[in-house]
Amino acid sequence: MSTATRTSAETIELFDKYVIGNYRRYPISLVRGDGSRVWDAEGQCYLDLFPGWGCNILGYSPHKVIQAVQEQVARLIHVPNTWYMEPQGEFAEAICTRGFGKAFFCNSGAESLEGAIKLARLSTPPEKYKIITFENGFHGRTFAAVTATAQPKYHEGFGPLVPGFVYAPHNDLEAVRNLVDDETCAILIEPVQGEGGVNTPAEGFLQGLRDLCDERGMRLVFDEVQTGMARTGNWFAYQTFGVQPDIMTMAKGIAAGVACGAIIATEEVAPALRPGIHASTFGGNPIAMAAGLATVQTIEEEGLLDNVNRMSERFREYFEGLQKELPIIEEIRICGMMIGLDLAIESTPAVKKCMERGLLINATHDTVIRLLPALNLTDEDFEEGCAILTEVLREMAEEAAA
Ligand SMILES: *Cc1c(COP(=O)(O)O)cnc(C)c1O
């Protein structure tokens, strides 16, 4: 069954004429999905181990979220933040009682970073403004967020960037310590770097940053846009690593694919966002809030934290086994349902080879195969996905050896 009225080729033609070409797109128009499966306009089915670029944490058809959105959209589509609205209060409660502090809502990851950067500066003395971020980090595309992103390829041609950002090598506490001065207000880091290649923190690194922030009166900001909302096997990655940030950003999966972002701040820091100083017109809108609340409920009711931890172990065992056969897999980096396979060869060709066999994956940072499976991935999906990926990796290993 296809719900499309146009073929992929016809939709591509529309894009060529009317949509700015700033994305490299696969030549396929997707029309509907169910669980971890998605169909294109021609009726071809794909198993997706990277659904919605990490946003579709409950797969393509989360029933409770669909229902919550349908009910909310019929009641109230939008209410400005000059009024109170029940869904926003309820979603804030759902997040903060599982995490900490208080919430501010916005619409995207970059927007949550912009707010968090302002809040870090606002909540420290005026002479403090510098923010330390990490090489190979990723924080979004707006000006402050892209400046915080310490990867030159994202800066080309945009200068001058936003002043006040300082870059440190990842997992090097001594280097960070040496970069701190009396003007440093915050350290901003992804607990697990996503786009930069699924880079996990070295033992004690995040705690070292916490201690440094406490010593020097700085804010510790965790960018949990990708790691938040059960992705790492706890509600938030800070819990997985046992290190409490002052400020946390979220987006991507927090409303199971409905556009939504959030900042969480401790009771001490939060009041710096006082009336008039920061705002977002669509932030906290009732549709996104209803979707977010239904997302939390689904994770809880379906025991998805357990599923993440169970599947994560299955992936680890599977790939560790495969690594013995295929030494082109140089390193396996897994944290919950964030999975990175660092190859000895370029990872990009794997994407096309998998797609031809009906499997969707991601390649990042030149050599890394990245999977961000839905938290409700089934054993059947796991087995099929691993089988296809294995076939492709074997083929790539043979080609590399030839
Ligand atoms: C995707 C991502 C962002 C940017 O989110 P957008 O919604 O695209 O603005 C920021 N930080 C991290 C860690 C991300 O993975």
PDB file of C-alpha atoms in Angstrom, residues 93-204:
ATOM      1  CA  GLU A  93       6.681  17.755  35.355  1.00  0.00           C
ATOM      2  CA  ALA A  94       7.277  14.524  33.427  1.00  0.00           C
ATOM      3  CA  ILE A  95      10.801  15.571  32.433  1.00  0.00           C
ATOM      4  CA  CYS A  96      11.923  17.311  35.625  1.00  0.00           C
ATOM      5  CA  THR A  97      10.669  14.613  38.006  1.00  0.00           C
ATOM      6  CA  ARG A  98      12.721  12.085  36.001  1.00  0.00           C
ATOM      7  CA  GLY A  99      15.622  14.515  35.751  1.00  0.00           C
ATOM      8  CA  PHE A 100      16.004  17.679  37.773  1.00  0.00           C
ATOM      9  CA  GLY A 101      15.253  21.396  38.008  1.00  0.00           C
ATOM     10  CA  LYS A 102      12.907  23.359  35.786  1.00  0.00           C
ATOM     11  CA  ALA A 103      12.233  23.410  32.042  1.00  0.00           C
ATOM     12  CA  PHE A 104      12.124  26.011  29.267  1.00  0.00           C
ATOM     13  CA  PHE A 105      10.696  24.820  25.952  1.00  0.00           C
ATOM     14  CA  CYS A 106      11.692  25.682  22.399  1.00  0.00           C
ATOM     15  CA  ASN A 107      11.535  23.941  19.019  1.00  0.00           C
ATOM     16  CA  SER A 108      14.906  22.502  18.070  1.00  0.00           C
ATOM     17  CA  GLY A 109      18.327  21.460  19.239  1.00  0.00           C
ATOM     18  CA  ALA A 110      20.130  24.576  18.050  1.00  0.00           C
ATOM     19  CA  GLU A 111      17.488  26.756  19.700  1.00  0.00           C
ATOM     20  CA  SER A 112      17.966  24.921  22.990  1.00  0.00           C
ATOM     21  CA  LEU A 113      21.744  25.488  22.704  1.00  0.00           C
ATOM     22  CA  GLU A 114      21.251  29.201  22.038  1.00  0.00           C
ATOM     23  CA  GLY A 115      19.163  29.478  25.197  1.00  0.00           C
ATOM     24  CA  ALA A 116      21.590  27.384  27.247  1.00  0.00           C
ATOM     25  CA  ILE A 117      24.534  29.541  26.127  1.00  0.00           C
ATOM     26  CA  LYS A 118      22.626  32.706  27.100  1.00  0.00           C
ATOM     27  CA  LEU A 119      21.670  31.130  30.425  1.00  0.00           C
ATOM     28  CA  ALA A 120      25.278  30.114  31.185  1.00  0.00           C
ATOM     29  CA  ARG A 121      26.401  33.705  30.648  1.00  0.00           C
ATOM     30  CA  LEU A 122      23.387  35.209  32.451  1.00  0.00           C
ATOM     31  CA  SER A 123      23.792  33.036  35.538  1.00  0.00           C
ATOM     32  CA  THR A 124      27.484  33.829  36.120  1.00  0.00           C
ATOM     33  CA  PRO A 125      29.147  37.199  36.970  1.00  0.00           C
ATOM     34  CA  PRO A 126      29.315  39.674  34.042  1.00  0.00           C
ATOM     35  CA  GLU A 127      33.090  39.329  33.531  1.00  0.00           C
ATOM     36  CA  LYS A 128      32.614  35.632  32.811  1.00  0.00           C
ATOM     37  CA  TYR A 129      31.579  34.916  29.224  1.00  0.00           C
ATOM     38  CA  LYS A 130      33.914  32.310  27.695  1.00  0.00           C
ATOM     39  CA  ILE A 131      32.586  28.838  27.006  1.00  0.00           C
ATOM     40  CA  ILE A 132      34.796  25.794  26.523  1.00  0.00           C
ATOM     41  CA  THR A 133      33.558  23.228  23.999  1.00  0.00           C
ATOM     42  CA  PHE A 134      35.145  20.104  22.490  1.00  0.00           C
ATOM     43  CA  GLU A 135      36.730  19.083  19.216  1.00  0.00           C
ATOM     44  CA  ASN A 136      34.417  16.903  17.121  1.00  0.00           C
ATOM     45  CA  GLY A 137      31.423  18.091  19.134  1.00  0.00           C
ATOM     46  CA  PHE A 138      28.199  19.077  17.405  1.00  0.00           C
ATOM     47  CA  HIS A 139      25.710  21.609  18.736  1.00  0.00           C
ATOM     48  CA  GLY A 140      23.688  22.838  15.746  1.00  0.00           C
ATOM     49  CA  ARG A 141      23.732  25.398  12.940  1.00  0.00           C
ATOM     50  CA  THR A 142      22.593  28.745  14.357  1.00  0.00           C
ATOM     51  CA  PHE A 143      25.387  31.229  14.997  1.00  0.00           C
ATOM     52  CA  ALA A 144      26.232  30.544  18.631  1.00  0.00           C
ATOM     53  CA  ALA A 145      25.540  26.819  18.261  1.00  0.00           C
ATOM     54  CA  VAL A 146      27.716  26.493  15.171  1.00  0.00           C
ATOM     55  CA  THR A 147      30.485  28.487  16.851  1.00  0.00           C
ATOM     56  CA  ALA A 148      30.239  26.095  19.808  1.00  0.00           C
ATOM     57  CA  THR A 149      30.658  23.264  17.277  1.00  0.00           C
ATOM     58  CA  ALA A 150      34.443  22.862  17.206  1.00  0.00           C
ATOM     59  CA  GLN A 151      34.679  21.471  13.667  1.00  0.00           C
ATOM     60  CA  PRO A 152      36.184  23.805  11.032  1.00  0.00           C
ATOM     61  CA  LYS A 153      34.100  22.288   8.208  1.00  0.00           C
ATOM     62  CA  TYR A 154      30.938  23.789   9.761  1.00  0.00           C
ATOM     63  CA  HIS A 155      32.474  27.279   9.978  1.00  0.00           C
ATOM     64  CA  GLU A 156      33.691  27.768   6.419  1.00  0.00           C
ATOM     65  CA  GLY A 157      32.608  31.068   4.896  1.00  0.00           C
ATOM     66  CA  PHE A 158      30.457  32.231   7.814  1.00  0.00           C
ATOM     67  CA  GLY A 159      32.876  34.431   9.737  1.00  0.00           C
ATOM     68  CA  PRO A 160      33.086  36.365  11.925  1.00  0.00           C
ATOM     69  CA  LEU A 161      31.723  33.815  14.377  1.00  0.00           C
ATOM     70  CA  VAL A 162      30.352  34.561  17.844  1.00  0.00           C
ATOM     71  CA  PRO A 163      33.137  35.639  20.234  1.00  0.00           C
ATOM     72  CA  GLY A 164      33.868  33.832  23.472  1.00  0.00           C
ATOM     73  CA  PHE A 165      34.225  30.167  22.485  1.00  0.00           C
ATOM     74  CA  VAL A 166      37.340  28.143  23.299  1.00  0.00           C
ATOM     75  CA  TYR A 167      37.983  24.629  21.972  1.00  0.00           C
ATOM     76  CA  ALA A 168      39.499  21.745  23.904  1.00  0.00           C
ATOM     77  CA  PRO A 169      40.508  18.254  22.787  1.00  0.00           C
ATOM     78  CA  HIS A 170      37.947  15.646  23.876  1.00  0.00           C
ATOM     79  CA  ASN A 171      38.760  13.508  26.920  1.00  0.00           C
ATOM     80  CA  ASP A 172      41.788  15.626  27.914  1.00  0.00           C
ATOM     81  CA  LEU A 173      41.062  17.046  31.359  1.00  0.00           C
ATOM     82  CA  GLU A 174      44.464  18.678  31.719  1.00  0.00           C
ATOM     83  CA  ALA A 175      43.973  20.593  28.461  1.00  0.00           C
ATOM     84  CA  VAL A 176      40.593  21.846  29.693  1.00  0.00           C
ATOM     85  CA  ARG A 177      42.078  22.904  33.011  1.00  0.00           C
ATOM     86  CA  ASN A 178      44.730  24.921  31.164  1.00  0.00           C
ATOM     87  CA  LEU A 179      42.100  26.724  29.063  1.00  0.00           C
ATOM     88  CA  VAL A 180      40.044  27.947  32.035  1.00  0.00           C
ATOM     89  CA  ASP A 181      40.597  31.532  33.146  1.00  0.00           C
ATOM     90  CA  ASP A 182      38.639  34.038  35.257  1.00  0.00           C
ATOM     91  CA  GLU A 183      36.487  34.898  32.236  1.00  0.00           C
ATOM     92  CA  THR A 184      35.316  31.318  31.627  1.00  0.00           C
ATOM     93  CA  CYS A 185      31.625  30.891  32.481  1.00  0.00           C
ATOM     94  CA  ALA A 186      30.887  27.363  31.312  1.00  0.00           C
ATOM     95  CA  ILE A 187      31.983  24.036  29.899  1.00  0.00           C
ATOM     96  CA  LEU A 188      29.610  22.686  27.248  1.00  0.00           C
ATOM     97  CA  ILE A 189      29.804  19.037  26.190  1.00  0.00           C
ATOM     98  CA  GLU A 190      27.764  16.185  24.751  1.00  0.00           C
ATOM     99  CA  PRO A 191      28.018  13.347  27.328  1.00  0.00           C
ATOM    100  CA  VAL A 192      28.487  11.085  24.291  1.00  0.00           C
ATOM    101  CA  GLN A 193      29.498  12.864  21.087  1.00  0.00           C
ATOM    102  CA  GLY A 194      26.999  11.839  18.415  1.00  0.00           C
ATOM    103  CA  GLU A 195      27.717  13.386  15.030  1.00  0.00           C
ATOM    104  CA  GLY A 196      31.447  13.372  15.862  1.00  0.00           C
ATOM    105  CA  GLY A 197      31.475   9.567  15.768  1.00  0.00           C
ATOM    106  CA  VAL A 198      29.775   8.189  18.923  1.00  0.00           C
ATOM    107  CA  ASN A 199      32.688   9.178  21.178  1.00  0.00           C
ATOM    108  CA  THR A 200      32.187   8.074  24.752  1.00  0.00           C
ATOM    109  CA  PRO A 201      33.779   9.952  27.665  1.00  0.00           C
ATOM    110  CA  ALA A 202      36.958   8.568  29.231  1.00  0.00           C
ATOM    111  CA  GLU A 203      36.605   7.198  32.751  1.00  0.00           C
ATOM    112  CA  GLY A 204      36.333  10.115  35.183  1.00  0.00           C
TER     113      GLY A 204
END
